[in-house]
Short mmCIF file of C-alpha atoms in Angstrom, two decimals:
data_model
loop_
_atom_site.label_atom_id
_atom_site.label_comp_id
_atom_site.label_asym_id
_atom_site.label_seq_id
_atom_site.Cartn_x
_atom_site.Cartn_y
_atom_site.Cartn_z
CA MET A 1 121.28 193.11 136.40
CA GLU A 2 119.83 195.84 138.61
CA TYR A 3 118.50 197.62 135.54
CA LEU A 4 116.26 194.62 134.75
CA THR A 5 113.19 195.87 136.57
CA LEU A 6 109.54 195.75 135.55
CA GLN A 7 109.47 199.50 134.88
CA ASN A 8 112.48 199.42 132.54
CA ILE A 9 111.10 196.51 130.54
CA GLY A 10 107.80 198.37 130.10
CA LEU A 11 109.63 201.53 128.99
CA VAL A 12 111.83 199.70 126.45
CA THR A 13 108.86 197.80 124.98
CA GLY A 14 106.81 200.98 124.73
CA PHE A 15 109.54 202.97 123.00
CA LEU A 16 110.22 200.14 120.54
CA LEU A 17 106.48 200.00 119.71
CA ILE A 18 106.49 203.79 119.14
CA LEU A 19 109.46 203.51 116.75
CA ILE A 20 107.93 200.59 114.82
CA GLY A 21 104.61 202.43 114.49
CA LEU A 22 106.28 205.66 113.31
CA TYR A 23 108.38 203.78 110.74
CA GLY A 24 105.29 202.01 109.42
CA ALA A 25 103.25 205.21 109.20
CA LEU A 26 106.03 206.95 107.25
CA THR A 27 106.91 204.19 104.78
CA GLN A 28 103.69 202.32 103.92
CA LYS A 29 101.78 203.17 100.73
CA ASN A 30 98.36 201.67 101.54
CA ILE A 31 96.06 203.98 103.55
CA LEU A 32 94.63 201.18 105.73
CA ARG A 33 98.13 200.01 106.67
CA ILE A 34 99.00 203.57 107.74
CA ILE A 35 96.01 203.50 110.10
CA VAL A 36 97.10 200.10 111.52
CA ALA A 37 100.58 201.55 112.17
CA PHE A 38 98.95 204.49 113.94
CA THR A 39 97.11 202.03 116.24
CA ILE A 40 100.43 200.39 117.20
CA PHE A 41 101.93 203.86 117.87
CA ASP A 42 99.01 204.62 120.20
CA ALA A 43 99.45 201.36 122.17
CA GLY A 44 103.16 202.07 122.69
CA LEU A 45 102.50 205.61 123.92
CA ASN A 46 99.97 204.41 126.49
CA LEU A 47 102.38 201.69 127.68
CA VAL A 48 105.14 204.27 128.28
CA ILE A 49 102.89 206.48 130.42
CA VAL A 50 101.65 203.57 132.56
CA ALA A 51 105.21 202.25 133.04
CA LEU A 52 106.36 205.69 134.25
CA SER A 53 103.82 205.64 137.09
CA TYR A 54 104.82 202.21 138.46
CA ILE A 55 106.68 202.02 141.78
CA LYS A 56 108.20 198.71 142.92
CA GLY A 57 106.47 196.96 145.80
CA ARG A 58 103.21 198.90 145.69
CA VAL A 59 99.75 197.70 144.66
CA ALA A 60 96.90 198.86 142.44
CA PRO A 61 95.02 201.96 143.65
CA ILE A 62 91.69 200.32 144.46
CA ILE A 63 90.46 199.90 148.03
CA ASP A 64 89.32 196.46 149.26
CA GLN A 65 89.79 194.21 152.31
CA THR A 66 93.48 193.43 151.77
CA THR A 67 94.63 197.08 151.71
CA GLY A 68 92.80 198.63 154.66
CA ILE A 69 91.93 202.33 154.76
CA THR A 70 94.91 203.86 156.58
CA ASN A 71 98.21 205.10 155.10
CA LEU A 72 96.98 204.62 151.57
CA SER A 73 99.51 207.02 150.03
CA GLU A 74 102.34 204.69 151.09
CA LYS A 75 100.74 201.56 149.59
CA PHE A 76 99.38 202.64 146.22
CA VAL A 77 101.00 203.53 142.90
CA ASP A 78 100.23 206.93 141.37
CA PRO A 79 96.65 206.91 140.04
CA VAL A 80 96.80 210.14 138.00
CA PRO A 81 98.72 208.77 134.91
CA GLN A 82 96.39 205.77 134.88
CA ALA A 83 93.37 208.08 134.65
CA LEU A 84 95.09 210.01 131.84
CA VAL A 85 95.75 206.77 129.91
CA LEU A 86 92.13 205.72 130.43
CA THR A 87 91.04 208.90 128.65
CA SER A 88 93.72 208.52 125.99
CA ILE A 89 92.57 205.03 124.96
CA VAL A 90 89.02 206.24 124.32
CA ILE A 91 90.23 209.28 122.36
CA GLY A 92 92.49 207.00 120.29
CA VAL A 93 89.50 204.90 119.23
CA GLY A 94 87.66 208.07 118.21
CA VAL A 95 90.61 209.29 116.10
CA THR A 96 90.90 205.85 114.47
CA GLY A 97 87.20 205.97 113.56
CA VAL A 98 87.56 209.39 111.92
CA MET A 99 90.62 208.24 109.94
CA LEU A 100 88.74 205.15 108.72
CA THR A 101 85.82 207.31 107.62
CA PHE A 102 88.19 209.49 105.56
CA ALA A 103 89.77 206.38 104.03
CA LEU A 104 86.33 205.07 103.03
CA ARG A 105 85.35 208.39 101.40
CA MET A 106 88.65 208.56 99.50
CA PHE A 107 88.16 205.02 98.23
CA LYS A 108 84.61 205.79 97.06
CA THR A 109 85.65 208.86 95.04
CA ARG A 110 88.81 207.51 93.37
CA GLN A 111 88.51 203.66 93.61
CA SER A 112 92.05 203.44 94.94
CA LEU A 113 93.82 202.93 98.26
CA ASP A 114 97.30 204.06 97.22
CA ILE A 115 98.45 207.30 98.83
CA ASN A 116 100.29 208.35 95.60
CA ASP A 117 96.98 208.72 93.73
CA PHE A 118 95.84 211.67 95.81
CA LYS A 119 98.17 214.45 94.70
CA GLU A 120 95.87 217.50 94.67
CA THR A 121 95.99 217.98 98.43
CA LYS A 122 99.79 218.32 98.35
CA TRP A 123 101.34 221.79 98.46
CA MET B 1 104.38 173.11 147.43
CA VAL B 2 101.22 174.81 146.22
CA GLU B 3 103.14 177.71 144.71
CA ILE B 4 105.56 175.42 142.87
CA ILE B 5 102.65 173.54 141.23
CA LEU B 6 101.06 176.85 140.24
CA TYR B 7 104.35 178.10 138.74
CA ILE B 8 104.51 174.94 136.60
CA ALA B 9 100.89 175.53 135.54
CA GLY B 10 101.71 179.12 134.56
CA GLY B 11 104.66 177.95 132.49
CA LEU B 12 102.49 175.44 130.65
CA ILE B 13 99.86 178.11 129.93
CA LEU B 14 102.50 180.50 128.57
CA LEU B 15 103.93 177.71 126.39
CA GLY B 16 100.43 177.03 125.03
CA MET B 17 100.05 180.72 124.16
CA LEU B 18 103.35 180.71 122.24
CA THR B 19 102.33 177.54 120.38
CA ALA B 20 99.06 179.13 119.27
CA LEU B 21 101.08 182.16 118.15
CA TRP B 22 103.12 179.93 115.83
CA ARG B 23 99.92 178.90 114.07
CA PHE B 24 99.02 182.60 113.75
CA VAL B 25 102.29 183.39 111.97
CA GLU B 26 102.24 180.21 109.86
CA GLY B 27 98.50 179.88 109.07
CA PRO B 28 97.72 179.29 105.40
CA SER B 29 94.24 180.89 105.38
CA SER B 30 92.57 183.73 107.25
CA ALA B 31 90.31 181.37 109.22
CA ASP B 32 93.39 179.73 110.76
CA ARG B 33 94.59 183.12 111.99
CA ILE B 34 91.20 183.94 113.50
CA MET B 35 91.15 180.57 115.27
CA ALA B 36 94.60 181.21 116.74
CA PHE B 37 93.41 184.65 117.92
CA ASP B 38 90.41 183.05 119.65
CA ALA B 39 92.58 180.38 121.32
CA MET B 40 95.01 183.02 122.59
CA THR B 41 92.15 185.05 124.07
CA VAL B 42 90.73 182.07 125.96
CA THR B 43 94.18 181.06 127.16
CA SER B 44 94.92 184.54 128.48
CA ILE B 45 91.85 184.30 130.77
CA ALA B 46 93.56 181.46 132.67
CA LEU B 47 96.84 183.45 132.79
CA ILE B 48 95.02 186.47 134.28
CA ALA B 49 93.44 184.24 136.95
CA LEU B 50 96.90 182.97 137.94
CA ILE B 51 98.27 186.55 138.12
CA ALA B 52 95.32 187.46 140.36
CA PHE B 53 96.19 184.58 142.71
CA PHE B 54 99.86 185.54 143.00
CA ASN B 55 99.02 189.20 143.67
CA ASN B 56 96.23 188.23 146.12
CA ARG B 57 93.76 190.84 144.79
CA ILE B 58 90.19 189.89 143.87
CA ILE B 59 89.84 192.99 141.69
CA TYR B 60 92.10 191.44 139.05
CA LEU B 61 89.46 188.77 138.34
CA ASP B 62 87.21 191.49 136.89
CA VAL B 63 89.60 191.79 133.95
CA ALA B 64 89.07 188.09 133.22
CA LEU B 65 85.32 188.73 133.46
CA VAL B 66 85.53 191.45 130.80
CA TYR B 67 87.57 189.14 128.56
CA GLY B 68 85.04 186.33 128.90
CA LEU B 69 82.12 188.63 128.12
CA LEU B 70 83.46 190.69 125.24
CA SER B 71 86.06 188.60 123.43
CA PHE B 72 83.61 186.57 121.37
CA THR B 73 81.92 189.52 119.64
CA GLY B 74 85.05 190.28 117.63
CA VAL B 75 85.36 186.68 116.45
CA ILE B 76 81.69 186.62 115.43
CA VAL B 77 82.10 189.86 113.42
CA ILE B 78 85.18 188.51 111.60
CA ALA B 79 83.45 185.19 110.84
CA ARG B 80 80.47 187.04 109.38
CA PHE B 81 82.93 189.07 107.30
CA LEU B 82 84.38 185.84 105.88
CA GLU B 83 80.88 184.57 105.11
CA LYS B 84 80.34 187.69 102.90
CA GLY B 85 77.77 190.05 104.37
CA LEU B 86 78.23 191.59 107.81
CA MET C 1 112.21 186.84 139.07
CA VAL C 2 109.37 184.83 137.52
CA VAL C 3 107.47 188.06 136.88
CA ILE C 4 110.52 189.54 135.10
CA ILE C 5 110.82 186.51 132.78
CA LEU C 6 107.06 186.57 132.05
CA THR C 7 107.21 190.28 131.19
CA ILE C 8 110.23 189.83 128.91
CA VAL C 9 108.50 186.99 127.00
CA LEU C 10 105.29 189.01 126.63
CA GLY C 11 107.24 192.06 125.44
CA LEU C 12 109.09 190.04 122.81
CA VAL C 13 105.78 188.59 121.56
CA MET C 14 104.37 192.13 121.38
CA ILE C 15 107.28 193.50 119.33
CA SER C 16 107.27 190.52 116.94
CA MET C 17 103.52 190.94 116.41
CA ALA C 18 104.02 194.65 115.66
CA VAL C 19 106.62 193.74 113.01
CA THR C 20 104.20 191.10 111.62
CA ALA C 21 101.50 193.76 111.33
CA LEU C 22 103.74 195.85 109.10
CA THR C 23 104.95 193.01 106.87
CA ALA C 24 101.79 190.91 106.45
CA GLN C 25 100.56 190.29 102.92
CA ARG C 26 96.89 191.15 103.43
CA VAL C 27 95.33 193.94 105.47
CA ARG C 28 93.08 191.59 107.48
CA ALA C 29 96.13 189.75 108.87
CA ALA C 30 97.65 193.12 109.83
CA VAL C 31 94.47 194.11 111.70
CA LEU C 32 94.43 190.78 113.59
CA ALA C 33 98.11 191.22 114.53
CA SER C 34 97.42 194.68 115.95
CA GLY C 35 94.56 193.10 117.94
CA ILE C 36 97.08 190.68 119.49
CA VAL C 37 99.33 193.64 120.36
CA SER C 38 96.44 195.19 122.32
CA LEU C 39 95.63 191.85 123.98
CA ILE C 40 99.16 191.40 125.33
CA ALA C 41 99.43 195.09 126.27
CA SER C 42 96.46 194.52 128.54
CA ILE C 43 98.29 191.68 130.39
CA ILE C 44 101.34 193.94 130.82
CA TYR C 45 99.10 196.69 132.26
CA LEU C 46 97.89 194.11 134.77
CA LEU C 47 101.47 193.31 135.78
CA LEU C 48 102.19 197.06 136.13
CA ALA C 49 99.39 197.34 138.76
CA ALA C 50 96.77 199.08 136.62
CA PRO C 51 93.70 196.80 136.40
CA ASP C 52 91.30 199.56 135.32
CA VAL C 53 93.46 200.43 132.31
CA ALA C 54 93.69 196.71 131.51
CA MET C 55 89.90 196.42 131.55
CA THR C 56 89.47 199.37 129.18
CA GLU C 57 92.19 198.14 126.83
CA ALA C 58 90.64 194.66 126.68
CA ALA C 59 87.18 196.01 125.89
CA ILE C 60 88.08 198.88 123.55
CA GLY C 61 91.55 198.31 122.12
CA SER C 62 91.17 194.63 121.39
CA GLY C 63 87.42 194.42 120.70
CA LEU C 64 86.00 197.67 119.33
CA THR C 65 88.98 198.64 117.14
CA THR C 66 88.93 195.25 115.40
CA ILE C 67 85.18 195.51 114.86
CA ILE C 68 85.29 198.97 113.23
CA PHE C 69 88.26 197.94 111.06
CA PHE C 70 86.35 194.95 109.74
CA TYR C 71 83.26 197.11 109.17
CA VAL C 72 85.34 199.29 106.82
CA LEU C 73 86.98 196.25 105.17
CA ASN C 74 83.49 194.87 104.51
CA LYS C 75 82.64 198.08 102.61
CA ILE C 76 85.81 197.97 100.50
CA ARG C 77 86.23 194.27 99.53
CA ARG C 78 89.09 194.16 97.05
CA SER C 79 91.40 191.26 96.38
CA ASP C 80 94.20 192.46 98.67
CA VAL C 81 92.30 193.50 101.80
CA MET D 1 93.29 173.51 155.02
CA GLU D 2 96.45 172.28 153.37
CA ILE D 3 94.62 169.41 151.68
CA ARG D 4 92.13 171.84 150.07
CA MET D 5 94.86 174.07 148.68
CA LEU D 6 96.70 171.02 147.31
CA ILE D 7 93.53 169.77 145.57
CA GLY D 8 92.95 173.22 144.06
CA SER D 9 96.48 173.51 142.72
CA ILE D 10 96.32 170.03 141.18
CA VAL D 11 93.02 170.94 139.45
CA THR D 12 94.72 174.06 138.06
CA LEU D 13 97.67 171.96 136.85
CA ILE D 14 95.29 169.56 135.04
CA GLY D 15 93.67 172.57 133.37
CA ALA D 16 97.05 173.91 132.27
CA ILE D 17 97.92 170.50 130.77
CA PHE D 18 94.64 170.55 128.82
CA ILE D 19 95.44 174.06 127.51
CA PHE D 20 98.90 172.96 126.39
CA LEU D 21 97.59 169.83 124.64
CA GLY D 22 94.92 171.89 122.88
CA ALA D 23 97.55 174.33 121.63
CA LEU D 24 99.68 171.39 120.46
CA GLY D 25 96.63 170.11 118.54
CA ILE D 26 96.30 173.51 116.85
CA VAL D 27 99.75 173.03 115.33
CA ARG D 28 99.64 169.30 114.58
CA MET D 29 96.15 168.67 113.10
CA PRO D 30 95.82 168.32 109.29
CA ASP D 31 93.03 170.73 108.29
CA LEU D 32 91.06 173.70 109.63
CA TYR D 33 88.06 171.85 111.07
CA ASN D 34 90.17 169.40 113.12
CA ARG D 35 92.24 172.31 114.41
CA LEU D 36 89.06 174.14 115.30
CA GLN D 37 87.67 171.34 117.45
CA SER D 38 91.02 170.80 119.15
CA GLY D 39 91.53 174.49 119.82
CA THR D 40 88.05 175.09 121.16
CA LYS D 41 87.09 172.02 123.20
CA ALA D 42 90.42 171.49 124.92
CA SER D 43 91.04 175.20 125.54
CA THR D 44 87.57 175.73 127.00
CA LEU D 45 87.89 172.73 129.34
CA GLY D 46 91.38 173.84 130.39
CA THR D 47 90.28 177.39 131.17
CA ILE D 48 87.27 176.15 133.14
CA LEU D 49 89.44 173.78 135.22
CA SER D 50 92.07 176.47 135.86
CA ILE D 51 89.57 179.02 137.15
CA ALA D 52 87.79 176.33 139.20
CA GLY D 53 91.12 175.45 140.82
CA ILE D 54 91.71 179.10 141.76
CA GLY D 55 88.19 179.15 143.24
CA ILE D 56 88.90 176.00 145.30
CA ILE D 57 92.16 177.41 146.70
CA ASN D 58 90.53 180.68 147.78
CA PRO D 59 86.89 180.08 148.83
CA ALA D 60 86.11 183.80 149.02
CA TRP D 61 86.67 184.03 145.25
CA ALA D 62 84.39 181.12 144.36
CA GLY D 63 81.37 183.25 143.41
CA LYS D 64 83.24 185.39 140.90
CA ALA D 65 85.02 182.31 139.53
CA PHE D 66 81.64 180.65 138.96
CA ILE D 67 80.44 183.70 136.99
CA ILE D 68 83.55 183.64 134.77
CA ILE D 69 83.14 179.89 134.17
CA SER D 70 79.50 180.32 133.10
CA PHE D 71 80.43 183.16 130.71
CA VAL D 72 83.23 181.16 129.09
CA MET D 73 80.97 178.13 128.78
CA MET D 74 78.28 180.20 127.07
CA THR D 75 80.27 182.39 124.70
CA ASN D 76 83.19 180.32 123.40
CA PRO D 77 81.28 177.54 121.55
CA VAL D 78 79.09 180.17 119.85
CA SER D 79 82.05 181.93 118.26
CA SER D 80 83.65 178.65 117.23
CA HIS D 81 80.43 177.44 115.59
CA THR D 82 80.07 180.70 113.64
CA LEU D 83 83.68 180.49 112.48
CA ALA D 84 83.31 176.89 111.28
CA ARG D 85 80.16 177.75 109.35
CA GLY D 86 81.82 180.76 107.72
CA ALA D 87 84.85 178.71 106.72
CA HIS D 88 82.61 176.05 105.15
CA HIS D 89 80.77 178.71 103.14
CA LEU D 90 84.12 180.16 102.06
CA GLY D 91 85.09 176.79 100.56
CA ILE D 92 88.14 175.86 102.62
CA PRO D 93 88.95 172.25 101.63
CA LEU D 94 88.49 169.34 104.01
CA SER D 95 91.19 166.80 104.81
CA LYS D 96 91.68 163.75 102.61
CA LYS D 97 90.64 161.38 105.41
CA THR D 98 87.20 162.97 105.94
CA VAL D 99 84.41 160.43 105.40
CA ILE D 100 81.20 162.46 105.85
CA ASP D 101 80.06 166.07 105.26
CA LYS D 102 76.53 166.59 106.56
CA LEU D 103 76.40 170.38 105.94
CA LYS D 104 77.05 169.94 102.22
CA GLU D 105 74.27 167.32 101.95
CA ALA D 106 71.83 169.58 103.81
CA GLU D 107 72.59 172.54 101.51
CA ALA D 108 72.12 170.30 98.45
CA ASN D 109 68.75 169.13 99.77
CA GLU D 110 67.63 172.73 100.38
CA LYS D 111 68.57 173.68 96.82
CA LYS D 112 66.67 170.70 95.43
CA GLU D 113 63.52 171.61 97.36
CA GLU D 114 63.61 175.19 96.09
CA GLN D 115 63.57 174.12 92.46
#
């Protein structure tokens, strides 16, 4: 019962999302479904990093009237992984946009979305 | 007394979210799924407000503000996609 | 204790929606399911004391990703998307 | 003091009941358009009442709660209207018990005037 904390639930959910996304990206045939699986993989990765930085009993690292301005390092959770995840979300949207552009170009040249129809880039 | 009433309210809101999710899984057409998505977004605004009350931080209400401002643009884009012609 | 139960329910919904996104019949249902995964991830970020990440995920992960996916689906328009 | 907090929590509870009944209507109604009005009107009223109850309990939060209420009240009916119009153009069938369809008549009149 003592393992049932908020941090452990976040970690388990994040790792399960990573596994589901990896399985989908490796087994699907449609290009658009591969990109959807990549989006799920990205969400799970961000959830793992945020859950690692959580400490029980502390509050969000933003100053207002209820926190005061003294002894802040004993009241707040770690803000550095949250800043990293904030950057990672934006980069993930950029990567998704580039992948969708490639998918659109591939569809316009070959009129197909199946990954087995594009064999000349294999080696 | 006040907290017990608010816990019951939170349970009802969560139950409403799960019920809308059933329509998302079941839905015969795409418009049903989009409607369930919209209902879940609006319901989660109320859930975020309750979480902000229990944590006693006003900064959490800003998340609900972002939801209320930006959630409808996605639904409008998908509806225009169904109407053929974005 | 209430927070633990709420987080477990939200996590189960998230995992079931991820499985739905992989097994849906049409691509538009898969994109909507991944939008719901982002929506619930934002509530879990709020419970993990990260409101700034929750704000960004709500605006970008749940809104902008869905919009660019449907922009591409509008260009393709086959019977199975 | 105590009376005000009790009133606020009861307003929030009424809002939560409205949200639950709206979600029940999403499952139980016969066709898309009935589900749409149940899922939009009841959910919007429930969300507005919930946030107003939080604002009554904590008077320092009332300004931000008012801003959220005005945003929800402006944006949610717009998206629902657009979705209903798109579904009607797509040709999703109405329920058997429907007695009137004004949008179809208006489109027929427009087509007649063009010819």
